[in-house]
């Protein structure tokens, strides 16, 4: 089965840039989406189609996808960005989520 | 604006069938505009896609759960449902319903319910 692998955790200082990677076989040939999940809340879509922000998502969130790796970048990270982040893609008509990354803003 | 709300028993006995319903407001589930989806999250763990129903009849399931899952739709109530049979403690999770727009290149879940915790225990 298809797998998407993320680092378990990423730490970033306020105002700095956080990069969260998502690795999967030929992921660049698929569309990657990213979700933010704060404790006790439902996931929220922050990036779709590799690099498109839904309405209402701050410009500091951006994405890229090439080769075997998709990346979510949070520029000028704020304390409110502390959350779990999941990538997601499709393989053979099956939805697949990444293993998840906890972003800590120190 | 479309909104989703899960409902169902919070406790299910082992070997029984878990049944959940997602009520959809602000949109019709029979319109063919969305893939109506179930996703779950084990306590403290990541997200797992369970499957979807489209146009009230077309379904797709996670291969790891396919033998135990049925997703169906009740257009008269504007609801879609999840049935997971022969449950065990490993099925204890928060279950979310979500939607994905049904147009080309739409691969993301843009709407989610609040989720409902289902515990499998005797």
mmCIF file of C-alpha atoms in Angstrom:
data_model
loop_
_atom_site.group_PDB
_atom_site.id
_atom_site.type_symbol
_atom_site.label_atom_id
_atom_site.label_comp_id
_atom_site.label_asym_id
_atom_site.label_seq_id
_atom_site.Cartn_x
_atom_site.Cartn_y
_atom_site.Cartn_z
ATOM 1 C CA UNK A 1 0.000 0.000 0.000
ATOM 2 C CA UNK A 2 1.045 3.587 -0.606
ATOM 3 C CA UNK A 3 2.690 5.406 2.300
ATOM 4 C CA UNK A 4 3.388 9.041 3.087
ATOM 5 C CA UNK A 5 6.108 9.700 5.645
ATOM 6 C CA UNK A 6 6.507 12.872 7.689
ATOM 7 C CA UNK A 7 8.955 13.809 10.446
ATOM 8 C CA UNK A 8 7.289 13.316 13.843
ATOM 9 C CA UNK A 9 8.127 16.789 15.040
ATOM 10 C CA UNK A 10 9.415 20.165 13.936
ATOM 11 C CA UNK A 11 10.410 22.962 16.281
ATOM 12 C CA UNK A 12 10.543 26.590 15.217
ATOM 13 C CA UNK A 13 11.052 29.945 16.899
ATOM 14 C CA UNK A 14 8.345 32.594 16.534
ATOM 15 C CA UNK A 15 8.825 34.581 13.354
ATOM 16 C CA UNK A 16 11.028 31.943 11.756
ATOM 17 C CA UNK A 17 10.244 29.520 8.928
ATOM 18 C CA UNK A 18 9.042 25.968 9.452
ATOM 19 C CA UNK A 19 9.365 23.394 6.697
ATOM 20 C CA UNK A 20 7.388 20.164 6.987
ATOM 21 C CA UNK A 21 8.177 17.423 4.514
ATOM 22 C CA UNK A 22 6.029 14.579 3.226
ATOM 23 C CA UNK A 23 7.699 11.748 1.334
ATOM 24 C CA UNK A 24 6.096 9.176 -0.922
ATOM 25 C CA UNK A 25 6.928 7.286 -4.081
ATOM 26 C CA UNK A 26 6.518 9.646 -7.063
ATOM 27 C CA UNK A 27 4.477 11.989 -4.891
ATOM 28 C CA UNK A 28 5.282 14.796 -7.294
ATOM 29 C CA UNK A 29 3.071 13.080 -9.883
ATOM 30 C CA UNK A 30 0.092 13.466 -7.577
ATOM 31 C CA UNK A 31 -1.609 16.408 -5.911
ATOM 32 C CA UNK A 32 -0.693 16.936 -2.259
ATOM 33 C CA UNK A 33 -2.944 18.548 0.321
ATOM 34 C CA UNK A 34 -2.125 19.676 3.848
ATOM 35 C CA UNK A 35 -4.282 19.857 6.969
ATOM 36 C CA UNK A 36 -3.760 21.591 10.294
ATOM 37 C CA UNK A 37 -5.227 20.006 13.405
ATOM 38 C CA UNK A 38 -5.180 21.775 16.727
ATOM 39 C CA UNK A 39 -5.780 19.720 19.901
ATOM 40 C CA UNK A 40 -9.368 18.618 20.254
ATOM 41 C CA UNK A 41 -10.389 20.071 16.904
ATOM 42 C CA UNK A 42 -11.163 18.737 13.452
ATOM 43 C CA UNK A 43 -8.534 19.021 10.719
ATOM 44 C CA UNK A 44 -8.581 22.184 8.632
ATOM 45 C CA UNK A 45 -7.405 22.312 5.024
ATOM 46 C CA UNK A 46 -4.496 24.765 4.645
ATOM 47 C CA UNK A 47 -3.064 23.814 1.229
ATOM 48 C CA UNK A 48 -4.517 21.905 -1.737
ATOM 49 C CA UNK A 49 -3.326 21.059 -5.225
ATOM 50 C CA UNK A 50 0.254 21.289 -3.947
ATOM 51 C CA UNK A 51 0.362 25.050 -3.433
ATOM 52 C CA UNK A 52 -3.116 26.624 -3.324
ATOM 53 C CA UNK A 53 -4.434 28.242 -0.164
ATOM 54 C CA UNK A 54 -8.152 28.043 0.599
ATOM 55 C CA UNK A 55 -9.951 31.259 1.358
ATOM 56 C CA UNK A 56 -9.172 32.446 4.865
ATOM 57 C CA UNK A 57 -5.813 30.695 5.198
ATOM 58 C CA UNK A 58 -2.982 33.172 5.899
ATOM 59 C CA UNK A 59 -0.410 33.868 3.202
ATOM 60 C CA UNK A 60 2.363 32.582 5.457
ATOM 61 C CA UNK A 61 1.260 29.051 4.519
ATOM 62 C CA UNK A 62 2.676 27.794 1.214
ATOM 63 C CA UNK A 63 3.383 24.468 -0.420
ATOM 64 C CA UNK A 64 5.454 22.754 -3.060
ATOM 65 C CA UNK A 65 5.640 19.244 -4.500
ATOM 66 C CA UNK A 66 8.294 17.677 -6.674
ATOM 67 C CA UNK A 67 9.929 14.309 -7.103
ATOM 68 C CA UNK A 68 9.150 12.234 -4.038
ATOM 69 C CA UNK A 69 8.616 15.089 -1.586
ATOM 70 C CA UNK A 70 5.926 17.620 -0.837
ATOM 71 C CA UNK A 71 6.723 20.470 1.541
ATOM 72 C CA UNK A 72 4.523 22.720 3.637
ATOM 73 C CA UNK A 73 6.238 25.973 4.545
ATOM 74 C CA UNK A 74 5.075 28.277 7.301
ATOM 75 C CA UNK A 75 6.826 31.632 6.989
ATOM 76 C CA UNK A 76 6.911 33.975 9.962
ATOM 77 C CA UNK A 77 5.523 31.241 12.198
ATOM 78 C CA UNK A 78 3.177 32.416 14.916
ATOM 79 C CA UNK A 79 2.335 30.740 18.232
ATOM 80 C CA UNK A 80 -1.139 29.989 16.878
ATOM 81 C CA UNK A 81 0.459 27.757 14.220
ATOM 82 C CA UNK A 82 1.414 25.223 16.878
ATOM 83 C CA UNK A 83 -0.533 22.119 15.821
ATOM 84 C CA UNK A 84 -0.326 18.763 14.093
ATOM 85 C CA UNK A 85 -0.008 18.827 10.314
ATOM 86 C CA UNK A 86 -0.927 16.030 7.912
ATOM 87 C CA UNK A 87 -0.232 15.662 4.223
ATOM 88 C CA UNK A 88 -2.653 13.738 2.016
ATOM 89 C CA UNK A 89 -2.714 12.331 -1.485
ATOM 90 C CA UNK A 90 -4.479 9.677 -3.552
ATOM 91 C CA UNK A 91 -3.201 6.407 -4.891
ATOM 92 C CA UNK A 92 -5.309 3.952 -6.856
ATOM 93 C CA UNK A 93 -8.568 5.622 -5.769
ATOM 94 C CA UNK A 94 -7.549 5.317 -2.118
ATOM 95 C CA UNK A 95 -7.046 8.303 0.146
ATOM 96 C CA UNK A 96 -3.762 8.294 2.005
ATOM 97 C CA UNK A 97 -2.687 10.514 4.876
ATOM 98 C CA UNK A 98 0.831 11.156 6.054
ATOM 99 C CA UNK A 99 2.052 10.061 9.449
ATOM 100 C CA UNK A 100 1.686 13.566 10.847
ATOM 101 C CA UNK A 101 4.064 16.221 12.174
ATOM 102 C CA UNK A 102 3.751 18.127 15.425
ATOM 103 C CA UNK A 103 4.906 21.703 15.033
ATOM 104 C CA UNK A 104 6.106 23.311 18.236
ATOM 105 C CA UNK A 105 6.645 27.051 18.371
ATOM 106 C CA UNK A 106 9.251 27.664 21.032
ATOM 107 C CA UNK B 1 -22.649 26.669 3.161
ATOM 108 C CA UNK B 2 -22.447 22.915 3.595
ATOM 109 C CA UNK B 3 -22.116 21.648 7.148
ATOM 110 C CA UNK B 4 -21.590 18.108 8.403
ATOM 111 C CA UNK B 5 -22.566 16.544 11.732
ATOM 112 C CA UNK B 6 -21.806 13.028 12.906
ATOM 113 C CA UNK B 7 -24.084 11.095 15.226
ATOM 114 C CA UNK B 8 -24.271 7.621 16.668
ATOM 115 C CA UNK B 9 -23.475 5.477 19.711
ATOM 116 C CA UNK B 10 -20.332 6.367 21.593
ATOM 117 C CA UNK B 11 -19.891 2.819 22.871
ATOM 118 C CA UNK B 12 -19.995 -0.397 20.878
ATOM 119 C CA UNK B 13 -19.383 -3.911 22.142
ATOM 120 C CA UNK B 14 -16.649 -6.044 20.590
ATOM 121 C CA UNK B 15 -17.736 -8.142 17.596
ATOM 122 C CA UNK B 16 -20.769 -5.903 17.031
ATOM 123 C CA UNK B 17 -21.381 -3.416 14.215
ATOM 124 C CA UNK B 18 -20.468 0.237 14.549
ATOM 125 C CA UNK B 19 -23.075 2.492 12.927
ATOM 126 C CA UNK B 20 -22.674 6.222 12.420
ATOM 127 C CA UNK B 21 -24.624 8.819 10.482
ATOM 128 C CA UNK B 22 -23.500 12.098 8.981
ATOM 129 C CA UNK B 23 -26.207 14.719 8.544
ATOM 130 C CA UNK B 24 -25.601 17.183 5.741
ATOM 131 C CA UNK B 25 -27.049 20.685 5.780
ATOM 132 C CA UNK B 26 -26.695 23.392 3.168
ATOM 133 C CA UNK B 27 -26.326 20.980 0.287
ATOM 134 C CA UNK B 28 -27.862 17.878 -1.222
ATOM 135 C CA UNK B 29 -26.051 14.562 -1.036
ATOM 136 C CA UNK B 30 -27.824 13.387 -4.175
ATOM 137 C CA UNK B 31 -26.591 16.198 -6.391
ATOM 138 C CA UNK B 32 -23.382 14.537 -7.452
ATOM 139 C CA UNK B 33 -21.354 17.538 -6.360
ATOM 140 C CA UNK B 34 -19.397 15.847 -3.581
ATOM 141 C CA UNK B 35 -17.724 12.652 -2.524
ATOM 142 C CA UNK B 36 -19.135 12.030 0.961
ATOM 143 C CA UNK B 37 -16.355 10.562 3.047
ATOM 144 C CA UNK B 38 -15.549 8.883 6.343
ATOM 145 C CA UNK B 39 -12.167 9.314 8.029
ATOM 146 C CA UNK B 40 -11.076 8.118 11.460
ATOM 147 C CA UNK B 41 -8.348 8.944 13.937
ATOM 148 C CA UNK B 42 -7.199 6.512 16.587
ATOM 149 C CA UNK B 43 -6.503 8.163 19.980
ATOM 150 C CA UNK B 44 -3.284 10.127 19.770
ATOM 151 C CA UNK B 45 -2.621 8.849 16.251
ATOM 152 C CA UNK B 46 -2.907 9.955 12.657
ATOM 153 C CA UNK B 47 -5.768 10.115 10.179
ATOM 154 C CA UNK B 48 -7.049 7.091 8.279
ATOM 155 C CA UNK B 49 -9.277 7.317 5.204
ATOM 156 C CA UNK B 50 -12.159 4.840 5.416
ATOM 157 C CA UNK B 51 -14.051 5.442 2.176
ATOM 158 C CA UNK B 52 -16.620 7.490 0.302
ATOM 159 C CA UNK B 53 -19.979 7.393 -1.404
ATOM 160 C CA UNK B 54 -20.743 9.380 -4.547
ATOM 161 C CA UNK B 55 -24.073 10.006 -6.233
ATOM 162 C CA UNK B 56 -25.614 7.832 -3.513
ATOM 163 C CA UNK B 57 -24.458 4.590 -5.122
ATOM 164 C CA UNK B 58 -20.792 4.644 -6.062
ATOM 165 C CA UNK B 59 -18.481 3.678 -3.221
ATOM 166 C CA UNK B 60 -14.783 3.181 -2.597
ATOM 167 C CA UNK B 61 -13.181 1.764 0.511
ATOM 168 C CA UNK B 62 -9.791 1.522 2.147
ATOM 169 C CA UNK B 63 -8.470 -1.935 1.183
ATOM 170 C CA UNK B 64 -7.526 -2.569 4.814
ATOM 171 C CA UNK B 65 -11.161 -2.172 5.902
ATOM 172 C CA UNK B 66 -13.036 -3.175 2.754
ATOM 173 C CA UNK B 67 -14.259 -6.526 4.074
ATOM 174 C CA UNK B 68 -15.966 -4.873 7.065
ATOM 175 C CA UNK B 69 -17.187 -1.499 5.760
ATOM 176 C CA UNK B 70 -20.369 -0.326 4.120
ATOM 177 C CA UNK B 71 -21.072 3.327 3.344
ATOM 178 C CA UNK B 72 -24.591 4.149 2.246
ATOM 179 C CA UNK B 73 -26.792 7.180 1.681
ATOM 180 C CA UNK B 74 -30.335 8.139 2.593
ATOM 181 C CA UNK B 75 -31.291 10.913 0.218
ATOM 182 C CA UNK B 76 -34.685 11.427 1.864
ATOM 183 C CA UNK B 77 -32.926 12.435 5.074
ATOM 184 C CA UNK B 78 -29.894 13.992 3.370
ATOM 185 C CA UNK B 79 -27.612 11.727 5.367
ATOM 186 C CA UNK B 80 -24.907 9.212 4.665
ATOM 187 C CA UNK B 81 -23.872 6.410 6.975
ATOM 188 C CA UNK B 82 -21.001 4.189 7.981
ATOM 189 C CA UNK B 83 -21.299 0.606 9.109
ATOM 190 C CA UNK B 84 -18.212 -1.213 10.341
ATOM 191 C CA UNK B 85 -18.743 -4.815 11.309
ATOM 192 C CA UNK B 86 -16.930 -7.171 13.675
ATOM 193 C CA UNK B 87 -15.351 -4.335 15.618
ATOM 194 C CA UNK B 88 -12.569 -4.706 18.145
ATOM 195 C CA UNK B 89 -10.695 -2.359 20.448
ATOM 196 C CA UNK B 90 -8.544 -1.451 17.450
ATOM 197 C CA UNK B 91 -11.564 0.329 15.981
ATOM 198 C CA UNK B 92 -11.764 2.760 18.902
ATOM 199 C CA UNK B 93 -11.306 6.149 17.284
ATOM 200 C CA UNK B 94 -12.753 9.533 16.528
ATOM 201 C CA UNK B 95 -14.780 9.176 13.344
ATOM 202 C CA UNK B 96 -15.117 12.177 11.044
ATOM 203 C CA UNK B 97 -17.360 12.707 8.081
ATOM 204 C CA UNK B 98 -15.940 14.976 5.416
ATOM 205 C CA UNK B 99 -16.589 16.087 1.868
ATOM 206 C CA UNK B 100 -14.547 16.399 -1.290
ATOM 207 C CA UNK B 101 -15.837 18.364 -4.239
ATOM 208 C CA UNK B 102 -16.523 16.234 -7.277
ATOM 209 C CA UNK B 103 -14.642 17.968 -10.019
ATOM 210 C CA UNK B 104 -11.434 17.139 -11.829
ATOM 211 C CA UNK B 105 -8.274 17.687 -9.822
ATOM 212 C CA UNK B 106 -10.200 18.012 -6.565
ATOM 213 C CA UNK B 107 -8.275 15.696 -4.277
ATOM 214 C CA UNK B 108 -8.747 17.452 -0.954
ATOM 215 C CA UNK B 109 -11.263 17.357 1.883
ATOM 216 C CA UNK B 110 -12.461 20.896 2.333
ATOM 217 C CA UNK B 111 -15.206 20.317 4.882
ATOM 218 C CA UNK B 112 -15.107 18.223 8.039
ATOM 219 C CA UNK B 113 -17.566 17.400 10.777
ATOM 220 C CA UNK B 114 -16.623 17.834 14.407
ATOM 221 C CA UNK B 115 -15.984 14.143 14.815
ATOM 222 C CA UNK B 116 -17.467 11.629 17.207
ATOM 223 C CA UNK B 117 -15.561 9.322 19.537
ATOM 224 C CA UNK B 118 -16.508 5.673 19.335
ATOM 225 C CA UNK B 119 -15.146 3.348 21.988
ATOM 226 C CA UNK B 120 -15.239 -0.402 21.501
ATOM 227 C CA UNK B 121 -15.528 -2.077 24.864
ATOM 228 C CA UNK B 122 -17.688 -4.526 26.753
#
